[in-house]
PDB file of C-alpha atoms in Angstrom:
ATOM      1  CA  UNK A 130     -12.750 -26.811 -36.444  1.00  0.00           C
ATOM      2  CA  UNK A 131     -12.228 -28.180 -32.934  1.00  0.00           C
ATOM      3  CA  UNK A 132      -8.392 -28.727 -33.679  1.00  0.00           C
ATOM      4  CA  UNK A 133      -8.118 -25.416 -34.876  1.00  0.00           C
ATOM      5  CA  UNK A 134      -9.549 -24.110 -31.769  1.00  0.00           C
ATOM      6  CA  UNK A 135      -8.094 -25.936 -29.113  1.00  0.00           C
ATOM      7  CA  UNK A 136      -5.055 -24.864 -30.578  1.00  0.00           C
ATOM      8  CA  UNK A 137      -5.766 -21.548 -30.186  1.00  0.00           C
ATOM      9  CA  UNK A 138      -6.918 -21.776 -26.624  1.00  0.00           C
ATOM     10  CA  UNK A 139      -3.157 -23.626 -26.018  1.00  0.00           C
ATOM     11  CA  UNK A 140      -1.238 -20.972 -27.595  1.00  0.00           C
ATOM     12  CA  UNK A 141      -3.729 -18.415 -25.819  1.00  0.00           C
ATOM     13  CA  UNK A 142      -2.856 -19.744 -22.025  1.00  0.00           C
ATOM     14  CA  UNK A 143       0.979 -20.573 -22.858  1.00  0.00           C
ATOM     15  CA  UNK A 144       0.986 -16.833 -23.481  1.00  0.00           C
ATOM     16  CA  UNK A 145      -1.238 -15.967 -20.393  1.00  0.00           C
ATOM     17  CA  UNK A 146       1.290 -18.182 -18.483  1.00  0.00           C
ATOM     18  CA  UNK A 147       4.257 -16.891 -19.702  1.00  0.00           C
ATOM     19  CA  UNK A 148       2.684 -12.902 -19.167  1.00  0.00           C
ATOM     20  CA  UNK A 149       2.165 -14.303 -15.387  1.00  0.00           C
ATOM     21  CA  UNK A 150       5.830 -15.778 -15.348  1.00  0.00           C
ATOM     22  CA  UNK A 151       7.206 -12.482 -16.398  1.00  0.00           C
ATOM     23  CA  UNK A 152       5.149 -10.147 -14.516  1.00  0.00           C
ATOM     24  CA  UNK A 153       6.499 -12.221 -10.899  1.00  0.00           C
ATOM     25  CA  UNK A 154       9.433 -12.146 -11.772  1.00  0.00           C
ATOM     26  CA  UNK A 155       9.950  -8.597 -12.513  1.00  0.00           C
ATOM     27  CA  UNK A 156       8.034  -8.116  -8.932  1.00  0.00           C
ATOM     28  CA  UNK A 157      10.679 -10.639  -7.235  1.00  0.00           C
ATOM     29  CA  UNK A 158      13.462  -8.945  -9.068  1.00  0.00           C
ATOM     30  CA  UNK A 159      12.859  -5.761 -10.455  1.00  0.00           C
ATOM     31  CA  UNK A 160      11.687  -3.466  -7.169  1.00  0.00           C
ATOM     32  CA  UNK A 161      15.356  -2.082  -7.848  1.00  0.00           C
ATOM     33  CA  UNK A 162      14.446  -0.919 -11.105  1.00  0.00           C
ATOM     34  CA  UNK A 163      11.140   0.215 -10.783  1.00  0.00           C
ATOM     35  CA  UNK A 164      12.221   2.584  -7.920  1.00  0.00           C
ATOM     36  CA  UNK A 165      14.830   4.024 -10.212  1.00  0.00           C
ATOM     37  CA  UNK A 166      12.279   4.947 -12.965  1.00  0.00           C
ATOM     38  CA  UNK A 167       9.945   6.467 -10.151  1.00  0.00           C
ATOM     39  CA  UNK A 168      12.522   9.004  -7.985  1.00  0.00           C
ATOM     40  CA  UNK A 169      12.401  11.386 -11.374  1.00  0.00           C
ATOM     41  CA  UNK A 170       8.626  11.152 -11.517  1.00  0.00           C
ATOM     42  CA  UNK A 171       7.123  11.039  -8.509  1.00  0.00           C
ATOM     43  CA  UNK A 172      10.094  13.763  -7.212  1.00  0.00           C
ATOM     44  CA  UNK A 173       8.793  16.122  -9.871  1.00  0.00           C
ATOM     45  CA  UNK A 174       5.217  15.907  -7.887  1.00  0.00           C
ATOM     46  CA  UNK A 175       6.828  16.284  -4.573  1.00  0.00           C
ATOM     47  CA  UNK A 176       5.661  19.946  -3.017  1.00  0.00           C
ATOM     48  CA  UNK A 177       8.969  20.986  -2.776  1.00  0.00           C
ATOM     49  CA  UNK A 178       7.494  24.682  -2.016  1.00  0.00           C
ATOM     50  CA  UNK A 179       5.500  23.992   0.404  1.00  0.00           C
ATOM     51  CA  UNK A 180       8.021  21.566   2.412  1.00  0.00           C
ATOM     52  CA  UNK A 181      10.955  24.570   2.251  1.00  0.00           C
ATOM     53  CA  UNK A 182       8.362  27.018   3.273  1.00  0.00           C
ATOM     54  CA  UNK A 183       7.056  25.563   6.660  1.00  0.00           C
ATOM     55  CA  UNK A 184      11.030  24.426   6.938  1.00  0.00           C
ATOM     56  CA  UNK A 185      11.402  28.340   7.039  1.00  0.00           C
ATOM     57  CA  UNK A 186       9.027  29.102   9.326  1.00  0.00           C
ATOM     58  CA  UNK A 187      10.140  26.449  12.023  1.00  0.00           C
ATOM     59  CA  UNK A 188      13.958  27.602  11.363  1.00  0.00           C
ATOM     60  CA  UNK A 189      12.247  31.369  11.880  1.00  0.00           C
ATOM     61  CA  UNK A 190      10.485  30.651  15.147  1.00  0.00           C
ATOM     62  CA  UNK A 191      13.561  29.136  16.628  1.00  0.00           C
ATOM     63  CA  UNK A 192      15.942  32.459  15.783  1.00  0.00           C
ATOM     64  CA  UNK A 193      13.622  34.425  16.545  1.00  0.00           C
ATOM     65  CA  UNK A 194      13.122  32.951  20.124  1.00  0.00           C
ATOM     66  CA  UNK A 195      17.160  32.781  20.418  1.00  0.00           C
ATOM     67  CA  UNK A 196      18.193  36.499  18.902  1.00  0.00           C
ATOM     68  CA  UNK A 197      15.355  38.743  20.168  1.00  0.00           C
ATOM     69  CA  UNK A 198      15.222  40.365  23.339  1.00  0.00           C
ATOM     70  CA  UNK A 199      16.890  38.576  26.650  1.00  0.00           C
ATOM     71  CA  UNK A 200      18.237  35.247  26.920  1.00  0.00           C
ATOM     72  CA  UNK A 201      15.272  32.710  26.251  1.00  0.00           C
ATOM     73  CA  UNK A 202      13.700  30.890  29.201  1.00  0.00           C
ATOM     74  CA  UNK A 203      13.488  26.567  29.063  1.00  0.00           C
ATOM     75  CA  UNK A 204       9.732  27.042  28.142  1.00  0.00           C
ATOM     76  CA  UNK A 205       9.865  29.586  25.474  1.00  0.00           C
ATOM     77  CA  UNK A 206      12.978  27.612  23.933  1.00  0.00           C
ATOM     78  CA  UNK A 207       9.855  24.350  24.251  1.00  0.00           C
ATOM     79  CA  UNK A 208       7.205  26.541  22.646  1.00  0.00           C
ATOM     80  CA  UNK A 209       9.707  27.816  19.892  1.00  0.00           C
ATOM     81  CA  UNK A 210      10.688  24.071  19.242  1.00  0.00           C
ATOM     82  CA  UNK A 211       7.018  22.866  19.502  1.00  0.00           C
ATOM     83  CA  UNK A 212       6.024  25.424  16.759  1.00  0.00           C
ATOM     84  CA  UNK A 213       8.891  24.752  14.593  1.00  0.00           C
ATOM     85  CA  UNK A 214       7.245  20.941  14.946  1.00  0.00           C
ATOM     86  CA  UNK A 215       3.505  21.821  13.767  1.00  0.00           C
ATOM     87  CA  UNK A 216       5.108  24.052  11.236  1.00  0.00           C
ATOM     88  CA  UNK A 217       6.903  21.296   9.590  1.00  0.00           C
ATOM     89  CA  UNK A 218       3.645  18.870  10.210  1.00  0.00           C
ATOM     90  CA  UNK A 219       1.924  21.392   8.247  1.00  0.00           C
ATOM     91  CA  UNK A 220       4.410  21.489   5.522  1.00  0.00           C
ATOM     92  CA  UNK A 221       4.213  17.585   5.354  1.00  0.00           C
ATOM     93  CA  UNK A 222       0.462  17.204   5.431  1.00  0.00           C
ATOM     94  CA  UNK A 223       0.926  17.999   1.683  1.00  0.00           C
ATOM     95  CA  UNK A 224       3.678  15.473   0.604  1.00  0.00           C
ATOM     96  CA  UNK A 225       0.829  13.483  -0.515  1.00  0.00           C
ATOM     97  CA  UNK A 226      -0.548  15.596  -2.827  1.00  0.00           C
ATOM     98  CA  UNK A 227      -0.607  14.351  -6.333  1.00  0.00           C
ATOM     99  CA  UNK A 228      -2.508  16.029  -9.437  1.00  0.00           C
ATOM    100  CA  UNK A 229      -1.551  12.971 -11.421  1.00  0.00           C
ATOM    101  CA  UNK A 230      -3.091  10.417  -8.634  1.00  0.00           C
ATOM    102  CA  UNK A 231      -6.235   9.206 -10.779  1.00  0.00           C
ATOM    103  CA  UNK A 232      -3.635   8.884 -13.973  1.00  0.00           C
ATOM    104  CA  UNK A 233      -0.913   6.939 -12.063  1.00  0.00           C
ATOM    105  CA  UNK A 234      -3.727   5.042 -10.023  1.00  0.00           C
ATOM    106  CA  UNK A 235      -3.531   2.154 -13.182  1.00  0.00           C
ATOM    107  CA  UNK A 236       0.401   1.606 -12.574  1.00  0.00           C
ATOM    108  CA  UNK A 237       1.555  -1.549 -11.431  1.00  0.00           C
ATOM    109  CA  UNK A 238       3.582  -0.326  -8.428  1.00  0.00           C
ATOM    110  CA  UNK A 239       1.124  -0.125  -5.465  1.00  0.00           C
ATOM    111  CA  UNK A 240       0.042   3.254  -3.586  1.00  0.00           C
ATOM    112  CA  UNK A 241       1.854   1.944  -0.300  1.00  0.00           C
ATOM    113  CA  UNK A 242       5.388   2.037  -2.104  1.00  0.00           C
ATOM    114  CA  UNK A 243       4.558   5.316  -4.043  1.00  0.00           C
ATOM    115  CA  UNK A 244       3.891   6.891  -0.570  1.00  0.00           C
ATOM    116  CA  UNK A 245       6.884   5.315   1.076  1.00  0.00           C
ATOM    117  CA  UNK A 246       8.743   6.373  -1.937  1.00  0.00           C
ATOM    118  CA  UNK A 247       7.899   9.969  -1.582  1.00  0.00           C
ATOM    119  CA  UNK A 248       8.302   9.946   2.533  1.00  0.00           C
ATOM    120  CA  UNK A 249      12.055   8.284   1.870  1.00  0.00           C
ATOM    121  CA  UNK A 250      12.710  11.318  -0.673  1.00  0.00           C
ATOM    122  CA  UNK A 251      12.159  14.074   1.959  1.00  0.00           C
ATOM    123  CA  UNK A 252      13.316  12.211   5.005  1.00  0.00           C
ATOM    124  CA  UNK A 253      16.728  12.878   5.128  1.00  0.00           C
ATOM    125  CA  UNK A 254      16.036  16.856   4.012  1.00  0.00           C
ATOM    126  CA  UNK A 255      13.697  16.614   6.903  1.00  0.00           C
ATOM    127  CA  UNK A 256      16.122  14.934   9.215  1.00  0.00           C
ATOM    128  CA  UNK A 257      18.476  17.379   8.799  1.00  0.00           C
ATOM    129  CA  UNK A 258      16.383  20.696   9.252  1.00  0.00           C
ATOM    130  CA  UNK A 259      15.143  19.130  12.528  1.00  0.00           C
ATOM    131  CA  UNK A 260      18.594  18.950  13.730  1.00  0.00           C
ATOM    132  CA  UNK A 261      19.353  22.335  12.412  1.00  0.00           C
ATOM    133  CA  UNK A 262      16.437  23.733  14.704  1.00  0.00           C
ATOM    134  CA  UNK A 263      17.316  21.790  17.849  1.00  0.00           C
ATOM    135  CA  UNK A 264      20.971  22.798  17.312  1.00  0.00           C
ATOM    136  CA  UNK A 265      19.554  26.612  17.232  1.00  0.00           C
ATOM    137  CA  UNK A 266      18.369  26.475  21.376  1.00  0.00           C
ATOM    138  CA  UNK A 267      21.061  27.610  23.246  1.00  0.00           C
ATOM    139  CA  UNK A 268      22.216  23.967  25.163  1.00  0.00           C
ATOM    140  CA  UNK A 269      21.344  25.506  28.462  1.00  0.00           C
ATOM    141  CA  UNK A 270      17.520  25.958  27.526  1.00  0.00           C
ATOM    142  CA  UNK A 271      17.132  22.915  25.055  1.00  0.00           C
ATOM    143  CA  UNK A 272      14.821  20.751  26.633  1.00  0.00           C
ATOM    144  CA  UNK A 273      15.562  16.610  26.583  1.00  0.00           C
ATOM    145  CA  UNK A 274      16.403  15.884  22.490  1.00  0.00           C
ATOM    146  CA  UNK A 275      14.430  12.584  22.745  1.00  0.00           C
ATOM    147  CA  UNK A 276      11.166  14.047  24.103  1.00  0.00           C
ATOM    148  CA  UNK A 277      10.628  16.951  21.845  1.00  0.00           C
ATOM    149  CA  UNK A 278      11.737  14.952  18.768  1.00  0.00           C
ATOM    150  CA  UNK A 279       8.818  12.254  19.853  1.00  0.00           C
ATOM    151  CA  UNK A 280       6.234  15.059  20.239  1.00  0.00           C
ATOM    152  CA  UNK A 281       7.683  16.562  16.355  1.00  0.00           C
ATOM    153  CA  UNK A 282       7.409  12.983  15.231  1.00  0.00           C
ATOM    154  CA  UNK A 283       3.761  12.135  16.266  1.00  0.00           C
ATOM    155  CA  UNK A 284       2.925  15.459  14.909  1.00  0.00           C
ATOM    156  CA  UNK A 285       4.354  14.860  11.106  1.00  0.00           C
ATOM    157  CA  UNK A 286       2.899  11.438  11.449  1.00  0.00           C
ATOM    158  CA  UNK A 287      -0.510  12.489  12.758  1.00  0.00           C
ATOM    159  CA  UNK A 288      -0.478  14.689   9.078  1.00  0.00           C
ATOM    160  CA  UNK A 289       0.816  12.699   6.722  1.00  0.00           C
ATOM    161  CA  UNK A 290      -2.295   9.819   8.298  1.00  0.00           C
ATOM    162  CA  UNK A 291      -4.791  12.320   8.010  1.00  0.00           C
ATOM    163  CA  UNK A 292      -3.219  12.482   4.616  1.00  0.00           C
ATOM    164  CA  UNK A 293      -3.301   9.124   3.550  1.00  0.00           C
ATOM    165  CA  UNK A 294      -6.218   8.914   5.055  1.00  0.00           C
ATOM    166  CA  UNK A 295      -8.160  11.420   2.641  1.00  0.00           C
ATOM    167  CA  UNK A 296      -6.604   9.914  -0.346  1.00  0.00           C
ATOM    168  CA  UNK A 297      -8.291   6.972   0.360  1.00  0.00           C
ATOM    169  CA  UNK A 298     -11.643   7.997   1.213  1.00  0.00           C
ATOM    170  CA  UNK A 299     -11.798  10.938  -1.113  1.00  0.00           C
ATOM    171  CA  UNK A 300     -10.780  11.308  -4.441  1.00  0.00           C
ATOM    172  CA  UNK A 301      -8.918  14.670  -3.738  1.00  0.00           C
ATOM    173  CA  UNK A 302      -5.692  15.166  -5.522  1.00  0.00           C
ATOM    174  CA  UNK A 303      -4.433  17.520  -2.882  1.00  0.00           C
ATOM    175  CA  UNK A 304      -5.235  16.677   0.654  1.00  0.00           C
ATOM    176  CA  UNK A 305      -2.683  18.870   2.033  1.00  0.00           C
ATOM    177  CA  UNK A 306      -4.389  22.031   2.730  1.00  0.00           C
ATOM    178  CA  UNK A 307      -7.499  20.764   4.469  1.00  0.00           C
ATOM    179  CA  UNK A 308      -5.157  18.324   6.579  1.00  0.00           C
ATOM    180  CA  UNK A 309      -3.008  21.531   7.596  1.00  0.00           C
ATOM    181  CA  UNK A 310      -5.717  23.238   8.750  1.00  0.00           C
ATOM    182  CA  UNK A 311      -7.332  20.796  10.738  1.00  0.00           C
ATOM    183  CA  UNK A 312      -3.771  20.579  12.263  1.00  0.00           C
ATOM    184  CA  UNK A 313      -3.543  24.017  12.746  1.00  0.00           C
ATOM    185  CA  UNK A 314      -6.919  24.106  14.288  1.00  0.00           C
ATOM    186  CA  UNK A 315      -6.469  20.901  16.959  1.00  0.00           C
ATOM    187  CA  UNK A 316      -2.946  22.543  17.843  1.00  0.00           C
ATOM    188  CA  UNK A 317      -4.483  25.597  18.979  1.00  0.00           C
ATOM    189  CA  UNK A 318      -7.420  24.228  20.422  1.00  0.00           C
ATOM    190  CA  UNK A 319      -6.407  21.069  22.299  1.00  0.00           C
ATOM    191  CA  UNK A 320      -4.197  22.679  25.172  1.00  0.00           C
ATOM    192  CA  UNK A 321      -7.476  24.511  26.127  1.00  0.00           C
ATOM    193  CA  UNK A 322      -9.327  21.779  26.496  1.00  0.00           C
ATOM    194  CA  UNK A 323      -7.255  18.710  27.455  1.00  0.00           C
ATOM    195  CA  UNK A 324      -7.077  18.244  30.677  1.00  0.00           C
ATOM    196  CA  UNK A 325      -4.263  19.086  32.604  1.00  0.00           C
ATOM    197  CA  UNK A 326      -4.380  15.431  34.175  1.00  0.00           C
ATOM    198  CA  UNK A 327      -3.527  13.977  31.121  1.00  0.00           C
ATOM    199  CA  UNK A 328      -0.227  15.583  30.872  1.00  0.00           C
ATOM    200  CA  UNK A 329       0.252  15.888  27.004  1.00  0.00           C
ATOM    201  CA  UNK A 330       1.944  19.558  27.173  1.00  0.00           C
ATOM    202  CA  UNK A 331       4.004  19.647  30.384  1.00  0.00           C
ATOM    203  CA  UNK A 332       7.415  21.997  30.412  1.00  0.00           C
ATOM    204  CA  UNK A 333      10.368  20.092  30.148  1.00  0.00           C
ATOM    205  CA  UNK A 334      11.386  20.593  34.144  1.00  0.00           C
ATOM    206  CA  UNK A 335       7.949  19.145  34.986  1.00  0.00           C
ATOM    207  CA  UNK A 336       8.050  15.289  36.840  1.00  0.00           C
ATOM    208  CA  UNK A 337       5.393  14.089  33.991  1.00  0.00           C
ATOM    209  CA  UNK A 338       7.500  14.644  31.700  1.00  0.00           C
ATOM    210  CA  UNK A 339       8.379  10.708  30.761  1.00  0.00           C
ATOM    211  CA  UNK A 340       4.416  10.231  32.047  1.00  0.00           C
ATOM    212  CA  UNK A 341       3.557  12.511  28.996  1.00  0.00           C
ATOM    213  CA  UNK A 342       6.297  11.406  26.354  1.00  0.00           C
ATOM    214  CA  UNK A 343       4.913   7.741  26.940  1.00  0.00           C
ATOM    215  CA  UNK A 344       1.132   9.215  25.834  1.00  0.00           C
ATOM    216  CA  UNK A 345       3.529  10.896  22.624  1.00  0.00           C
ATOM    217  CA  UNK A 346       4.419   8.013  21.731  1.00  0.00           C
ATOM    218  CA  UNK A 347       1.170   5.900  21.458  1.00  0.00           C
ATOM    219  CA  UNK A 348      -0.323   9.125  19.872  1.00  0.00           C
ATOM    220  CA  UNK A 349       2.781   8.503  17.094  1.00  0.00           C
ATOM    221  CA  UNK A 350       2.029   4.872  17.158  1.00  0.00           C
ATOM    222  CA  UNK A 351      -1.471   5.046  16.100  1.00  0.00           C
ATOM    223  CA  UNK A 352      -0.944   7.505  13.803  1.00  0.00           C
ATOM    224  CA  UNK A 353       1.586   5.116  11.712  1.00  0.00           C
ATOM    225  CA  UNK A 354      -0.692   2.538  12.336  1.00  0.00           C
ATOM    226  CA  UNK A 355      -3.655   4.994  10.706  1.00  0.00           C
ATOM    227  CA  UNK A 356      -1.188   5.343   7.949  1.00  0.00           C
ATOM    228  CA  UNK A 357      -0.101   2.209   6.918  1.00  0.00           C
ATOM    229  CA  UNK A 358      -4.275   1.067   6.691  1.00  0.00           C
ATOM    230  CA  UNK A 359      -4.782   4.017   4.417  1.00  0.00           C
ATOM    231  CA  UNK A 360      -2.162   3.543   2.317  1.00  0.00           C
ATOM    232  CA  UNK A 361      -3.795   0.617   0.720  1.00  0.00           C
ATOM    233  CA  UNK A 362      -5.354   0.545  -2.601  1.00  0.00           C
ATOM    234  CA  UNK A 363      -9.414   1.028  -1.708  1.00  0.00           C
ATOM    235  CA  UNK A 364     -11.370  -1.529  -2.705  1.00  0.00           C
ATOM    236  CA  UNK A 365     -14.006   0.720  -4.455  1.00  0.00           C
ATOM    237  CA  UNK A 366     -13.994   4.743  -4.999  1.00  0.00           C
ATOM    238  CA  UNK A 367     -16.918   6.998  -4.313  1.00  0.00           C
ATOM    239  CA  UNK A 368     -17.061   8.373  -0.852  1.00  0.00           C
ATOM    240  CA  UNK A 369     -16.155  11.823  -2.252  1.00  0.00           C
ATOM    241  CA  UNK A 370     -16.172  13.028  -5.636  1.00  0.00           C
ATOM    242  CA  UNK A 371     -14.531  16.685  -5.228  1.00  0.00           C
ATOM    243  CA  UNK A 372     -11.009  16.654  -7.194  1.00  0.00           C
ATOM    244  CA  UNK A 373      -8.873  19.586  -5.817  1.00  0.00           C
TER     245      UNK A 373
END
């Protein structure tokens, strides 16, 4: 009897060894392949509908500020260019929406490359209709490229971390509508009541201009850094129960 089962227990870890041996490698060797098999699925979850929409609207606000009425001034070509920003942050709060989340939370590839995965599928779509927006100011009243791109970049970042965010402390499957409209909400309410010392929404002519890019970009900073900790896998569930 105790040959019979210490063979058993040799054959049982060479297998377990050999399972361990394969799974590493396939990690070390496979992330080709298992990116591959997840464009078609995780694509398919993408909300296409709701990114082209709020692309619309930005594209909208823009022509409308350029083919309406007189020539447009530097700051209504800023405000047209700032709202084209929060309406593709509101689009983007919901690229992490995923009905299938608690199904595809067993699969081997971690929640940090399933995110990236999805941000990598929309950013060139997204790099383009940002360029097709600034390209829409007339040249004369465009203010600096690099500034109003940082503000549009801290703002998709600042939603797609209040995203991640969710995911991780909730177990909603679609964060992106109460993420929009807590974005919505802080974008109309903060120029009221920031102060006017910190400089956050200056006109493009204005000498704080760098001063206030330079807050921009710690706001964007933070907000990947936000990101990145809420991507990972939590260690335990049950902060929030509400699926939807």
């Amino acid at each position: 009897m105790r040959r019979v089962t210490r063979g058993k227990r040799r054959r049982v870890t060479a297998a377990q060894g050999k399972a361990k041996g394969g799974v590493k490698g396939g990690a070390k060797g496979g992330v080709k392949g298992w990116v591959a098999e997840l464009v078609r699925p995780v694509g398919r979850t993408v909300p296409w509908w709701a990114l082209g929409a709020a692309g619309a609207v930005g594209l909208l606000l823009v022509a409308v500020a350029r083919w309406t009425g007189d020539e447009p001034t530097p700051w209504a070509a800023l405000l047209a260019l700032r709202g084209a920003a929060l309406a593709g942050g509101l689009g983007l709060a919901s690229l992490l929406d995923d009905p299938a989340r608690h199904t595809t939370a067993a699969v081997p590839v971690p929640r940090p490359a399933r995110q990236a995965l999805r941000a990598a599928l929309v950013a060139p779509l997204v790099a383009l209709w940002w360029t097709a927006v600034l390209f829409l100011v007339p040249a004369d009243v465009r203010p600096p490229a690099g500034g109003i791109t940082l503000e549009a970049g801290a703002v998709v970042l600042l939603a797609l971390a209040a995203a991640a965010a969710v995911v991780r402390l909730t177990d909603r499957t679609r964060p992106g509508r109460a993420v929009a409209t807590a974005l919505l909400i802080a974008a109309v309410v903060s120029p009221l009541f920031v102060p006017d010392s910190w400089a956050v929404f200056v006109q493009s002519g204005d000498p704080r201009w760098a001063e206030s890019h330079d807050r921009w970009a710690v706001a964007l900073a933070a907000a990947a850094a936000v990101w990145a900790a809420s991507a990972r896998e939590p260690v335990r569930r049950g902060w929030g129960r509400r699926r939807g």
